[in-house]
Amino acid sequence: MRSNSGRGLQPNVLGTFDTIVMAVAGSAPAYSLAATTAVLVASVGLAAPAALLYCAIPMLGIVLAYGRLGRLDANAGAAYSWVGRTLHPALGFLSGWALVVSTTIFMVAGSLPAGAMTLALFDTGLANNTGLALLVGGGWFLIMLLVVLGGARLTVRAQLLLSGVELALLLMFVLAALAHHGAAVAFDWSWLGFSHFDGPSGFASGALVAAFYYWGWDVTSNLSEETRNSRRTAGLAALVGIGIVFLLFEAFTIAVNVILTEDQIMAGSANVLGVLGEAIWPGVGGKLLIVAVMLSTVATLETTLIQVTRSLFAMGRDRTMPSALGRVHRTWNTPWVAITAVGIVAFALLAAASALGSVTEILSDAVTAISLQIAVYYGLAGIAAVVAYRKVMFRSPGDFFFGVLWPLLGALFMFWIFFESLSELTATAITIGIGGLAVGLAPMIWYWRKGSAYYRPAKLDAARVPDDPHEPYADSAAGRPDRSGRSGESLSTDF
């Protein structure tokens, strides 16, 4: 493989529609429902729809923060760059590290259901065989690794196929659930209120799990250097994407409450959508929803790989991690060293996971550990948006509400659920979640002492950026024009 550390990612590859597809695939509606519904119901019971609703409101504040920050700095590192240039480089590095650790853990949490769902298509008993599920899931992961290595155009075309079929199946079952006559429990509007939560800590633990449902839409920001008109497109795609998955999450969670008993949900565990499909459409429904989960899981493995490899690319480029991670393949325009490194680490974790316990135990601890890290870097990004836009916050009501107030409330909510939920989590989840962040202190201190320019940033300030998102501006931190405005061949895949 030929590489050149001076090359960048290929600009103008993705269009608006492509980026929306990536946002939806990043949140992985079918996978999130399958992997997390049993965990959420175990935390809050019938209040699962309420947890998703009340987490979506502050999450929108974080989406707005990402969109606003992306207007100022189109950077593959996203929060890693923004937090470092507004709050402090150490916090910026930890934001990037939190994403790297959470996505790496997800390689196990995602590959495991991919393998389990594939096996369930042939024999539901095989789906509970952790070793076999990890072996098959590892095969899916390898395929997605090669797709991501092949470039952004190949990646988005794979997403169009995987996510297109997944969403069609989910929509079909939403309609079938509405027509379903049998019910374990009658629908009650109190499911969308606060009465079913067991105090503030119970609400916080449910909201922390709900944050995992939505996680992944921010892949649009990690792709900003490869997106046309990314100062506008990345934020818009994230908003549309999270709106779509919110509706799907609410519809299916309510359907699970109505149609399945709590015992069925717990027994179904990571295959709860298969149980729901069988109840709605006996004989074939379970298989169809298993297919949807399998496709969703494979799709989100791909977007997660994009997030972690683009983040490591930005870190390598800034020399806050080994500079080799910033190398781009001459033909494919992908950070091939970062992709290779992630692949090696992920396969090592998959091998280790086979000795950790059952599918349910691994998923439960992984979801909560990842959720802690999500809360950290989303919360820091929300504060970064407030700092970056503080000088123009009274320029208009929209600047104040969408640029400062809502992101601030979103950030405070993320930090609150982080601290409030600690008392409710297992020691394993806390060790993975907090310990994973602590490990990042070693490379941070090492490269800081080596004099990386990242630790001497030019501040990100909305007052010094043109109002027109199409107008070019200087990226003062890097000393070059904004990456989203570079000239280059337009390789549109905006279908």
Tab-separated table of C-alpha atoms in Angstrom:
chain	number	residue	atom	x	y	z
A	1	MET	CA	0.000	0.000	0.000
A	2	ARG	CA	1.276	3.427	-0.900
A	3	SER	CA	0.651	6.285	1.468
A	4	ASN	CA	1.549	9.910	1.862
A	5	SER	CA	1.243	11.604	5.206
A	6	GLY	CA	0.773	14.949	3.462
A	7	ARG	CA	-2.445	13.928	1.723
A	8	GLY	CA	-5.867	14.663	3.124
A	9	LEU	CA	-9.245	12.983	2.823
A	10	GLN	CA	-11.081	13.342	-0.488
A	11	PRO	CA	-13.392	16.389	-0.403
A	12	ASN	CA	-16.887	16.670	-1.925
A	13	VAL	CA	-17.597	12.926	-2.008
A	14	LEU	CA	-20.914	12.922	-0.110
A	15	GLY	CA	-24.101	14.881	-0.765
A	16	THR	CA	-27.013	15.776	1.512
A	17	PHE	CA	-29.033	12.606	0.978
A	18	ASP	CA	-25.941	10.440	1.472
A	19	THR	CA	-25.179	12.173	4.753
A	20	ILE	CA	-28.746	11.733	6.042
A	21	VAL	CA	-28.463	8.010	5.274
A	22	MET	CA	-25.237	7.900	7.268
A	23	ALA	CA	-26.885	9.707	10.219
A	24	VAL	CA	-29.760	7.195	10.359
A	25	ALA	CA	-27.395	4.249	9.921
A	26	GLY	CA	-25.161	5.635	12.668
A	27	SER	CA	-28.000	5.515	15.201
A	28	ALA	CA	-28.879	2.009	13.938
A	29	PRO	CA	-32.614	1.887	14.746
A	30	ALA	CA	-33.137	-1.878	14.524
A	31	TYR	CA	-29.890	-2.752	16.314
A	32	SER	CA	-30.489	-0.196	19.078
A	33	LEU	CA	-33.977	-1.554	19.676
A	34	ALA	CA	-32.783	-5.159	19.711
A	35	ALA	CA	-29.669	-4.673	21.836
A	36	THR	CA	-31.018	-2.112	24.276
A	37	THR	CA	-34.768	-2.593	24.786
A	38	ALA	CA	-34.325	-5.321	27.412
A	39	VAL	CA	-31.697	-3.185	29.199
A	40	LEU	CA	-33.990	-0.130	29.126
A	41	VAL	CA	-37.043	-2.065	30.338
A	42	ALA	CA	-34.945	-3.577	33.151
A	43	SER	CA	-34.002	-0.007	34.192
A	44	VAL	CA	-37.359	1.784	33.946
A	45	GLY	CA	-40.070	-0.744	33.028
A	46	LEU	CA	-43.105	0.814	31.345
A	47	ALA	CA	-41.380	4.228	31.364
A	48	ALA	CA	-39.146	3.209	28.454
A	49	PRO	CA	-41.039	5.451	25.953
A	50	ALA	CA	-40.737	8.377	28.399
A	51	ALA	CA	-36.981	7.827	28.805
A	52	LEU	CA	-36.556	7.987	25.025
A	53	LEU	CA	-38.731	11.101	24.781
A	54	TYR	CA	-37.044	13.070	27.556
A	55	CYS	CA	-33.588	12.088	26.398
A	56	ALA	CA	-34.405	13.178	22.828
A	57	ILE	CA	-35.063	16.791	23.885
A	58	PRO	CA	-31.595	17.482	25.353
A	59	MET	CA	-30.028	15.274	22.672
A	60	LEU	CA	-31.410	17.721	20.108
A	61	GLY	CA	-29.461	20.404	21.951
A	62	ILE	CA	-26.277	18.420	21.338
A	63	VAL	CA	-27.223	17.947	17.668
A	64	LEU	CA	-27.646	21.730	17.396
A	65	ALA	CA	-24.282	22.224	19.113
A	66	TYR	CA	-22.578	19.933	16.595
A	67	GLY	CA	-24.235	21.735	13.696
A	68	ARG	CA	-23.144	25.149	14.990
A	69	LEU	CA	-19.594	24.054	15.712
A	70	GLY	CA	-19.352	22.379	12.316
A	71	ARG	CA	-20.001	25.757	10.691
A	72	LEU	CA	-16.844	27.073	12.322
A	73	ASP	CA	-14.521	24.104	11.837
A	74	ALA	CA	-15.096	21.276	9.353
A	75	ASN	CA	-12.860	18.677	10.960
A	76	ALA	CA	-12.814	14.873	10.856
A	77	GLY	CA	-12.056	14.935	14.588
A	78	ALA	CA	-15.293	16.849	15.344
A	79	ALA	CA	-15.604	17.275	19.155
A	80	TYR	CA	-11.912	16.468	19.555
A	81	SER	CA	-11.061	19.625	17.593
A	82	TRP	CA	-13.932	21.856	18.771
A	83	VAL	CA	-13.571	21.226	22.498
A	84	GLY	CA	-9.806	21.638	22.268
A	85	ARG	CA	-10.161	25.015	20.533
A	86	THR	CA	-12.837	26.406	22.849
A	87	LEU	CA	-12.456	24.899	26.327
A	88	HIS	CA	-8.988	23.355	26.686
A	89	PRO	CA	-6.815	21.009	24.569
A	90	ALA	CA	-6.755	18.418	27.372
A	91	LEU	CA	-10.562	18.297	27.398
A	92	GLY	CA	-10.548	18.158	23.601
A	93	PHE	CA	-8.221	15.183	23.611
A	94	LEU	CA	-10.363	13.404	26.210
A	95	SER	CA	-13.442	14.065	24.038
A	96	GLY	CA	-11.730	12.397	21.114
A	97	TRP	CA	-10.439	9.611	23.336
A	98	ALA	CA	-13.931	8.984	24.747
A	99	LEU	CA	-15.195	8.483	21.200
A	100	VAL	CA	-12.270	6.204	20.315
A	101	VAL	CA	-12.792	4.037	23.417
A	102	SER	CA	-16.594	3.886	23.114
A	103	THR	CA	-16.472	2.949	19.431
A	104	THR	CA	-13.786	0.339	20.057
A	105	ILE	CA	-15.902	-1.254	22.800
A	106	PHE	CA	-18.784	-1.158	20.349
A	107	MET	CA	-16.851	-3.418	17.999
A	108	VAL	CA	-17.719	-6.185	20.476
A	109	ALA	CA	-21.186	-4.862	21.340
A	110	GLY	CA	-21.996	-4.611	17.630
A	111	SER	CA	-20.245	-7.678	16.209
A	112	LEU	CA	-21.846	-9.965	18.806
A	113	PRO	CA	-25.495	-9.256	17.800
A	114	ALA	CA	-24.518	-9.317	14.109
A	115	GLY	CA	-23.291	-12.861	14.590
A	116	ALA	CA	-26.149	-13.849	16.887
A	117	MET	CA	-28.806	-12.551	14.486
A	118	THR	CA	-27.179	-14.317	11.534
A	119	LEU	CA	-27.192	-17.597	13.469
A	120	ALA	CA	-30.787	-17.027	14.591
A	121	LEU	CA	-31.900	-17.075	10.965
A	122	PHE	CA	-30.916	-20.754	10.873
A	123	ASP	CA	-31.366	-21.882	14.480
A	124	THR	CA	-32.478	-19.669	17.373
A	125	GLY	CA	-30.611	-21.908	19.806
A	126	LEU	CA	-27.279	-21.098	18.149
A	127	ALA	CA	-27.790	-17.368	18.777
A	128	ASN	CA	-26.968	-17.866	22.477
A	129	ASN	CA	-23.619	-19.501	21.714
A	130	THR	CA	-21.290	-16.589	22.534
A	131	GLY	CA	-18.184	-18.065	20.889
A	132	LEU	CA	-19.945	-18.918	17.638
A	133	ALA	CA	-21.752	-15.550	17.582
A	134	LEU	CA	-18.431	-13.737	17.990
A	135	LEU	CA	-16.880	-15.798	15.185
A	136	VAL	CA	-19.666	-14.968	12.718
A	137	GLY	CA	-19.808	-11.355	13.944
A	138	GLY	CA	-16.065	-11.096	13.392
A	139	GLY	CA	-16.632	-12.123	9.778
A	140	TRP	CA	-19.159	-9.309	9.314
A	141	PHE	CA	-16.763	-6.885	10.967
A	142	LEU	CA	-13.981	-7.860	8.568
A	143	ILE	CA	-16.253	-7.242	5.573
A	144	MET	CA	-17.186	-3.785	6.873
A	145	LEU	CA	-13.534	-3.040	7.579
A	146	LEU	CA	-12.728	-3.690	3.919
A	147	VAL	CA	-15.687	-1.566	2.762
A	148	VAL	CA	-14.546	1.390	4.895
A	149	LEU	CA	-11.006	0.920	3.598
A	150	GLY	CA	-12.395	1.170	0.061
A	151	GLY	CA	-13.507	4.798	0.516
A	152	ALA	CA	-16.486	7.001	1.290
A	153	ARG	CA	-18.297	6.348	-2.010
A	154	LEU	CA	-18.238	2.579	-1.518
A	155	THR	CA	-19.259	3.054	2.124
A	156	VAL	CA	-22.342	5.137	1.347
A	157	ARG	CA	-23.472	2.787	-1.425
A	158	ALA	CA	-23.308	-0.119	1.018
A	159	GLN	CA	-25.341	1.967	3.479
A	160	LEU	CA	-28.025	2.711	0.917
A	161	LEU	CA	-28.591	-1.023	0.477
A	162	LEU	CA	-28.339	-2.067	4.139
A	163	SER	CA	-30.297	0.821	5.669
A	164	GLY	CA	-32.850	0.941	2.855
A	165	VAL	CA	-33.971	-2.649	3.429
A	166	GLU	CA	-33.812	-2.200	7.224
A	167	LEU	CA	-36.039	0.896	7.242
A	168	ALA	CA	-38.534	-0.695	4.849
A	169	LEU	CA	-38.898	-3.698	7.175
A	170	LEU	CA	-39.236	-1.514	10.287
A	171	LEU	CA	-41.896	0.667	8.673
A	172	MET	CA	-43.831	-2.419	7.606
A	173	PHE	CA	-43.849	-3.717	11.192
A	174	VAL	CA	-44.870	-0.350	12.639
A	175	LEU	CA	-47.971	-0.523	10.454
A	176	ALA	CA	-48.522	-4.197	11.367
A	177	ALA	CA	-48.235	-3.367	15.083
A	178	LEU	CA	-50.966	-0.739	14.726
A	179	ALA	CA	-53.265	-3.372	13.238
A	180	HIS	CA	-52.359	-6.045	15.819
A	181	HIS	CA	-55.261	-7.060	18.079
A	182	GLY	CA	-53.627	-8.978	20.932
A	183	ALA	CA	-52.203	-6.960	23.853
A	184	ALA	CA	-50.322	-7.829	27.015
A	185	VAL	CA	-51.051	-4.353	28.427
A	186	ALA	CA	-53.368	-1.625	27.156
A	187	PHE	CA	-51.626	1.545	25.984
A	188	ASP	CA	-51.503	4.278	28.629
A	189	TRP	CA	-50.455	7.904	28.140
A	190	SER	CA	-48.700	7.719	31.513
A	191	TRP	CA	-45.924	5.827	29.717
A	192	LEU	CA	-44.850	9.219	28.368
A	193	GLY	CA	-44.899	10.870	31.813
A	194	PHE	CA	-42.719	10.673	34.899
A	195	SER	CA	-44.926	8.514	37.142
A	196	HIS	CA	-43.220	5.208	36.281
A	197	PHE	CA	-39.676	6.366	37.121
A	198	ASP	CA	-38.195	5.293	40.449
A	199	GLY	CA	-36.957	8.737	41.523
A	200	PRO	CA	-34.236	10.905	39.927
A	201	SER	CA	-31.615	8.131	39.882
A	202	GLY	CA	-34.064	5.784	38.145
A	203	PHE	CA	-34.811	8.424	35.537
A	204	ALA	CA	-31.080	9.088	35.070
A	205	SER	CA	-30.272	5.411	34.529
A	206	GLY	CA	-33.045	5.168	31.925
A	207	ALA	CA	-31.900	8.340	30.184
A	208	LEU	CA	-28.315	7.057	30.109
A	209	VAL	CA	-29.450	3.923	28.276
A	210	ALA	CA	-31.640	6.072	26.002
A	211	ALA	CA	-28.553	8.097	25.063
A	212	PHE	CA	-27.073	4.886	23.646
A	213	TYR	CA	-30.123	4.522	21.387
A	214	TYR	CA	-29.459	7.861	19.717
A	215	TRP	CA	-25.672	7.669	19.661
A	216	GLY	CA	-24.093	7.541	16.214
A	217	TRP	CA	-25.767	10.436	14.353
A	218	ASP	CA	-22.563	12.471	14.863
A	219	VAL	CA	-20.817	10.392	12.184
A	220	THR	CA	-21.963	13.204	9.854
A	221	SER	CA	-19.472	15.531	11.565
A	222	ASN	CA	-16.633	13.019	11.281
A	223	LEU	CA	-17.365	12.884	7.538
A	224	SER	CA	-17.427	16.691	7.178
A	225	GLU	CA	-14.090	16.884	5.348
A	226	GLU	CA	-15.525	14.533	2.718
A	227	THR	CA	-18.948	16.241	2.397
A	228	ARG	CA	-20.046	18.929	-0.054
A	229	ASN	CA	-21.031	22.198	1.648
A	230	SER	CA	-20.322	20.492	4.965
A	231	ARG	CA	-20.794	23.673	7.032
A	232	ARG	CA	-24.515	23.273	6.357
A	233	THR	CA	-24.942	19.636	5.350
A	234	ALA	CA	-23.514	17.813	8.382
A	235	GLY	CA	-25.770	19.596	10.899
A	236	LEU	CA	-28.890	19.348	8.733
A	237	ALA	CA	-28.371	15.630	8.104
A	238	ALA	CA	-27.934	14.978	11.829
A	239	LEU	CA	-31.222	16.777	12.620
A	240	VAL	CA	-33.172	14.865	9.974
A	241	GLY	CA	-31.549	11.580	10.965
A	242	ILE	CA	-32.306	11.889	14.662
A	243	GLY	CA	-35.907	12.866	13.885
A	244	ILE	CA	-36.375	9.677	11.863
A	245	VAL	CA	-34.874	7.364	14.479
A	246	PHE	CA	-36.783	9.047	17.322
A	247	LEU	CA	-40.102	8.212	15.660
A	248	LEU	CA	-39.018	4.617	15.064
A	249	PHE	CA	-37.751	4.204	18.632
A	250	GLU	CA	-40.972	5.500	20.157
A	251	ALA	CA	-43.198	3.426	17.873
A	252	PHE	CA	-41.377	0.157	18.568
A	253	THR	CA	-40.915	0.747	22.302
A	254	ILE	CA	-44.644	1.401	22.711
A	255	ALA	CA	-45.370	-1.708	20.616
A	256	VAL	CA	-43.097	-3.774	22.878
A	257	ASN	CA	-44.911	-2.441	25.976
A	258	VAL	CA	-48.332	-3.231	24.490
A	259	ILE	CA	-47.721	-6.594	22.842
A	260	LEU	CA	-45.078	-8.320	25.012
A	261	THR	CA	-45.053	-9.115	28.717
A	262	GLU	CA	-42.039	-8.127	30.818
A	263	ASP	CA	-41.041	-11.803	31.081
A	264	GLN	CA	-41.092	-12.109	27.280
A	265	ILE	CA	-38.933	-9.000	26.961
A	266	MET	CA	-36.362	-10.263	29.467
A	267	ALA	CA	-36.337	-13.747	27.930
A	268	GLY	CA	-35.929	-12.261	24.456
A	269	SER	CA	-32.950	-10.143	25.554
A	270	ALA	CA	-30.950	-9.182	22.433
A	271	ASN	CA	-33.552	-10.972	20.273
A	272	VAL	CA	-36.510	-8.973	21.613
A	273	LEU	CA	-37.403	-7.708	18.133
A	274	GLY	CA	-37.542	-11.307	16.907
A	275	VAL	CA	-39.986	-12.093	19.719
A	276	LEU	CA	-42.044	-9.005	18.823
A	277	GLY	CA	-42.070	-9.933	15.132
A	278	GLU	CA	-43.246	-13.455	15.931
A	279	ALA	CA	-46.074	-12.048	18.080
A	280	ILE	CA	-47.184	-9.641	15.337
A	281	TRP	CA	-46.750	-11.990	12.380
A	282	PRO	CA	-46.395	-15.647	13.538
A	283	GLY	CA	-44.185	-17.842	11.416
A	284	VAL	CA	-42.329	-15.228	9.391
A	285	GLY	CA	-42.399	-11.980	11.372
A	286	GLY	CA	-39.648	-12.976	13.746
A	287	LYS	CA	-37.321	-13.907	10.885
A	288	LEU	CA	-37.964	-10.641	9.038
A	289	LEU	CA	-37.148	-8.509	12.067
A	290	ILE	CA	-34.046	-10.604	12.714
A	291	VAL	CA	-32.974	-9.709	9.168
A	292	ALA	CA	-33.625	-6.028	9.954
A	293	VAL	CA	-31.502	-6.228	13.113
A	294	MET	CA	-28.709	-8.040	11.292
A	295	LEU	CA	-28.618	-5.430	8.510
A	296	SER	CA	-28.801	-2.585	11.030
A	297	THR	CA	-25.955	-4.034	13.076
A	298	VAL	CA	-23.719	-4.478	10.055
A	299	ALA	CA	-24.578	-0.952	8.898
A	300	THR	CA	-23.727	0.608	12.250
A	301	LEU	CA	-20.457	-1.324	12.440
A	302	GLU	CA	-19.550	0.513	9.253
A	303	THR	CA	-20.478	3.993	10.530
A	304	THR	CA	-18.735	3.313	13.848
A	305	LEU	CA	-15.585	2.341	11.978
A	306	ILE	CA	-15.801	5.635	10.110
A	307	GLN	CA	-16.103	7.582	13.361
A	308	VAL	CA	-13.173	5.970	15.116
A	309	THR	CA	-10.857	5.938	12.107
A	310	ARG	CA	-11.591	9.568	11.161
A	311	SER	CA	-11.040	10.602	14.787
A	312	LEU	CA	-7.722	8.737	14.917
A	313	PHE	CA	-6.789	10.263	11.549
A	314	ALA	CA	-7.344	13.755	12.978
A	315	MET	CA	-5.303	12.866	16.068
A	316	GLY	CA	-2.469	11.475	13.952
A	317	ARG	CA	-2.536	14.557	11.727
A	318	ASP	CA	-2.276	16.769	14.818
A	319	ARG	CA	0.399	14.484	16.315
A	320	THR	CA	-1.526	13.905	19.524
A	321	MET	CA	-1.327	10.203	18.656
A	322	PRO	CA	1.250	8.427	16.453
A	323	SER	CA	1.566	10.458	13.226
A	324	ALA	CA	1.239	7.299	11.110
A	325	LEU	CA	-2.495	7.311	11.939
A	326	GLY	CA	-2.787	10.476	9.822
A	327	ARG	CA	-1.607	8.753	6.645
A	328	VAL	CA	-4.075	8.514	3.761
A	329	HIS	CA	-3.995	5.846	1.055
A	330	ARG	CA	-3.050	7.316	-2.316
A	331	THR	CA	-5.745	5.462	-4.262
A	332	TRP	CA	-8.657	5.107	-1.840
A	333	ASN	CA	-8.227	8.393	0.082
A	334	THR	CA	-8.883	6.609	3.372
A	335	PRO	CA	-6.805	6.631	6.602
A	336	TRP	CA	-5.567	3.098	6.030
A	337	VAL	CA	-3.158	2.974	8.981
A	338	ALA	CA	-5.928	3.995	11.405
A	339	ILE	CA	-8.300	1.456	9.849
A	340	THR	CA	-5.714	-1.326	10.149
A	341	ALA	CA	-4.934	-0.429	13.777
A	342	VAL	CA	-8.626	-0.400	14.743
A	343	GLY	CA	-9.117	-3.758	13.057
A	344	ILE	CA	-6.288	-5.382	15.005
A	345	VAL	CA	-7.496	-4.015	18.358
A	346	ALA	CA	-11.112	-4.940	17.655
A	347	PHE	CA	-10.284	-8.551	16.788
A	348	ALA	CA	-8.221	-8.821	19.982
A	349	LEU	CA	-11.227	-7.565	21.981
A	350	LEU	CA	-13.530	-10.000	20.193
A	351	ALA	CA	-11.242	-12.863	21.185
A	352	ALA	CA	-11.182	-11.653	24.800
A	353	ALA	CA	-14.969	-11.221	24.895
A	354	SER	CA	-15.509	-14.935	24.323
A	355	ALA	CA	-14.381	-15.531	27.919
A	356	LEU	CA	-16.447	-12.763	29.505
A	357	GLY	CA	-19.863	-14.406	29.757
A	358	SER	CA	-23.187	-14.630	27.979
A	359	VAL	CA	-24.466	-12.457	25.152
A	360	THR	CA	-26.806	-10.647	27.559
A	361	GLU	CA	-24.095	-9.883	30.138
A	362	ILE	CA	-21.648	-8.561	27.548
A	363	LEU	CA	-24.270	-6.335	25.904
A	364	SER	CA	-25.564	-4.923	29.192
A	365	ASP	CA	-22.134	-3.911	30.504
A	366	ALA	CA	-21.002	-2.634	27.099
A	367	VAL	CA	-24.110	-0.468	26.617
A	368	THR	CA	-23.797	1.228	30.002
A	369	ALA	CA	-20.022	1.716	29.713
A	370	ILE	CA	-20.384	3.261	26.255
A	371	SER	CA	-23.213	5.457	27.512
A	372	LEU	CA	-20.959	6.969	30.188
A	373	GLN	CA	-18.402	7.929	27.541
A	374	ILE	CA	-21.101	9.292	25.225
A	375	ALA	CA	-22.357	11.557	28.016
A	376	VAL	CA	-18.830	12.933	28.517
A	377	TYR	CA	-17.998	13.916	24.952
A	378	TYR	CA	-21.526	15.046	24.042
A	379	GLY	CA	-21.647	17.192	27.186
A	380	LEU	CA	-18.274	18.798	26.447
A	381	ALA	CA	-19.351	19.531	22.858
A	382	GLY	CA	-22.480	21.281	24.146
A	383	ILE	CA	-20.387	23.524	26.417
A	384	ALA	CA	-17.972	24.170	23.541
A	385	ALA	CA	-20.832	25.502	21.396
A	386	VAL	CA	-21.867	27.881	24.175
A	387	VAL	CA	-18.305	29.231	24.492
A	388	ALA	CA	-17.808	29.538	20.730
A	389	TYR	CA	-21.088	31.465	20.254
A	390	ARG	CA	-21.157	33.486	23.466
A	391	LYS	CA	-20.134	36.759	21.764
A	392	VAL	CA	-22.958	36.570	19.200
A	393	MET	CA	-25.637	35.007	21.410
A	394	PHE	CA	-27.791	38.158	21.348
A	395	ARG	CA	-27.476	38.739	17.619
A	396	SER	CA	-30.892	37.147	17.112
A	397	PRO	CA	-33.396	35.022	19.083
A	398	GLY	CA	-32.300	32.023	17.010
A	399	ASP	CA	-28.637	32.503	17.938
A	400	PHE	CA	-29.547	32.637	21.616
A	401	PHE	CA	-32.007	29.735	21.675
A	402	PHE	CA	-30.474	27.322	19.146
A	403	GLY	CA	-26.841	28.346	19.462
A	404	VAL	CA	-26.494	28.755	23.228
A	405	LEU	CA	-29.494	27.937	25.454
A	406	TRP	CA	-30.558	24.568	24.012
A	407	PRO	CA	-26.968	23.253	23.643
A	408	LEU	CA	-26.259	24.382	27.222
A	409	LEU	CA	-29.309	22.532	28.572
A	410	GLY	CA	-28.311	19.475	26.533
A	411	ALA	CA	-24.796	19.548	27.972
A	412	LEU	CA	-25.995	19.961	31.557
A	413	PHE	CA	-28.388	17.049	31.067
A	414	MET	CA	-25.570	14.816	29.794
A	415	PHE	CA	-23.374	15.618	32.788
A	416	TRP	CA	-26.305	15.118	35.171
A	417	ILE	CA	-27.173	11.637	33.897
A	418	PHE	CA	-23.472	10.742	33.993
A	419	PHE	CA	-23.080	11.501	37.701
A	420	GLU	CA	-26.593	10.540	38.790
A	421	SER	CA	-26.429	7.095	37.178
A	422	LEU	CA	-23.085	6.037	38.684
A	423	SER	CA	-24.768	4.673	41.802
A	424	GLU	CA	-27.023	2.451	39.688
A	425	LEU	CA	-24.355	0.836	37.476
A	426	THR	CA	-22.394	-2.380	37.944
A	427	ALA	CA	-18.737	-2.259	38.937
A	428	THR	CA	-17.814	-3.767	35.562
A	429	ALA	CA	-19.628	-1.058	33.597
A	430	ILE	CA	-18.071	1.721	35.693
A	431	THR	CA	-14.597	0.194	35.399
A	432	ILE	CA	-14.876	-0.056	31.606
A	433	GLY	CA	-16.487	3.368	31.237
A	434	ILE	CA	-14.319	5.427	33.609
A	435	GLY	CA	-11.187	3.283	33.298
A	436	GLY	CA	-11.297	3.572	29.525
A	437	LEU	CA	-11.253	7.369	29.818
A	438	ALA	CA	-8.420	7.302	32.376
A	439	VAL	CA	-6.196	5.290	30.030
A	440	GLY	CA	-6.267	8.267	27.652
A	441	LEU	CA	-4.274	10.366	30.105
A	442	ALA	CA	-1.061	8.520	29.139
A	443	PRO	CA	-0.965	9.430	25.418
A	444	MET	CA	-2.293	12.904	26.196
A	445	ILE	CA	0.571	13.715	28.566
A	446	TRP	CA	3.159	12.048	26.325
A	447	TYR	CA	2.314	14.016	23.163
A	448	TRP	CA	1.693	17.227	25.087
A	449	ARG	CA	5.265	17.035	26.392
A	450	LYS	CA	6.504	16.324	22.856
A	451	GLY	CA	5.139	19.718	21.823
A	452	SER	CA	2.169	18.921	19.568
A	453	ALA	CA	0.769	22.155	18.083
A	454	TYR	CA	-2.712	20.903	19.048
A	455	TYR	CA	-1.946	22.021	22.599
A	456	ARG	CA	-1.387	25.615	21.389
A	457	PRO	CA	-4.706	26.131	19.574
A	458	ALA	CA	-6.180	29.168	17.840
A	459	LYS	CA	-9.488	29.759	19.599
A	460	LEU	CA	-12.761	28.944	17.867
A	461	ASP	CA	-14.914	32.089	17.878
A	462	ALA	CA	-18.200	32.554	16.011
A	463	ALA	CA	-17.727	36.346	16.069
A	464	ARG	CA	-14.823	35.992	13.590
A	465	VAL	CA	-16.627	33.757	11.084
A	466	PRO	CA	-18.802	34.960	8.126
A	467	ASP	CA	-22.567	34.636	8.556
A	468	ASP	CA	-22.923	33.084	5.090
A	469	PRO	CA	-22.188	29.346	5.372
A	470	HIS	CA	-21.109	29.300	1.706
A	471	GLU	CA	-18.482	32.016	2.164
A	472	PRO	CA	-14.919	30.667	2.538
A	473	TYR	CA	-13.092	31.425	5.732
A	474	ALA	CA	-9.679	30.711	7.168
A	475	ASP	CA	-9.134	27.809	9.516
A	476	SER	CA	-6.817	29.694	11.796
A	477	ALA	CA	-5.861	26.629	13.803
A	478	ALA	CA	-4.455	24.812	10.830
A	479	GLY	CA	-3.259	27.820	8.847
A	480	ARG	CA	-5.084	26.806	5.664
A	481	PRO	CA	-8.475	27.362	4.001
A	482	ASP	CA	-11.489	25.572	5.402
A	483	ARG	CA	-11.320	21.939	4.315
A	484	SER	CA	-14.943	21.882	3.251
A	485	GLY	CA	-14.249	24.592	0.701
A	486	ARG	CA	-11.233	23.035	-1.012
A	487	SER	CA	-11.280	22.737	-4.727
A	488	GLY	CA	-11.327	19.206	-6.008
A	489	GLU	CA	-13.160	16.823	-8.223
A	490	SER	CA	-16.787	16.448	-7.184
A	491	LEU	CA	-17.464	12.771	-6.704
A	492	SER	CA	-21.140	13.115	-5.941
A	493	THR	CA	-23.099	10.148	-4.682
A	494	ASP	CA	-26.161	12.259	-3.874
A	495	PHE	CA	-28.826	10.047	-5.412
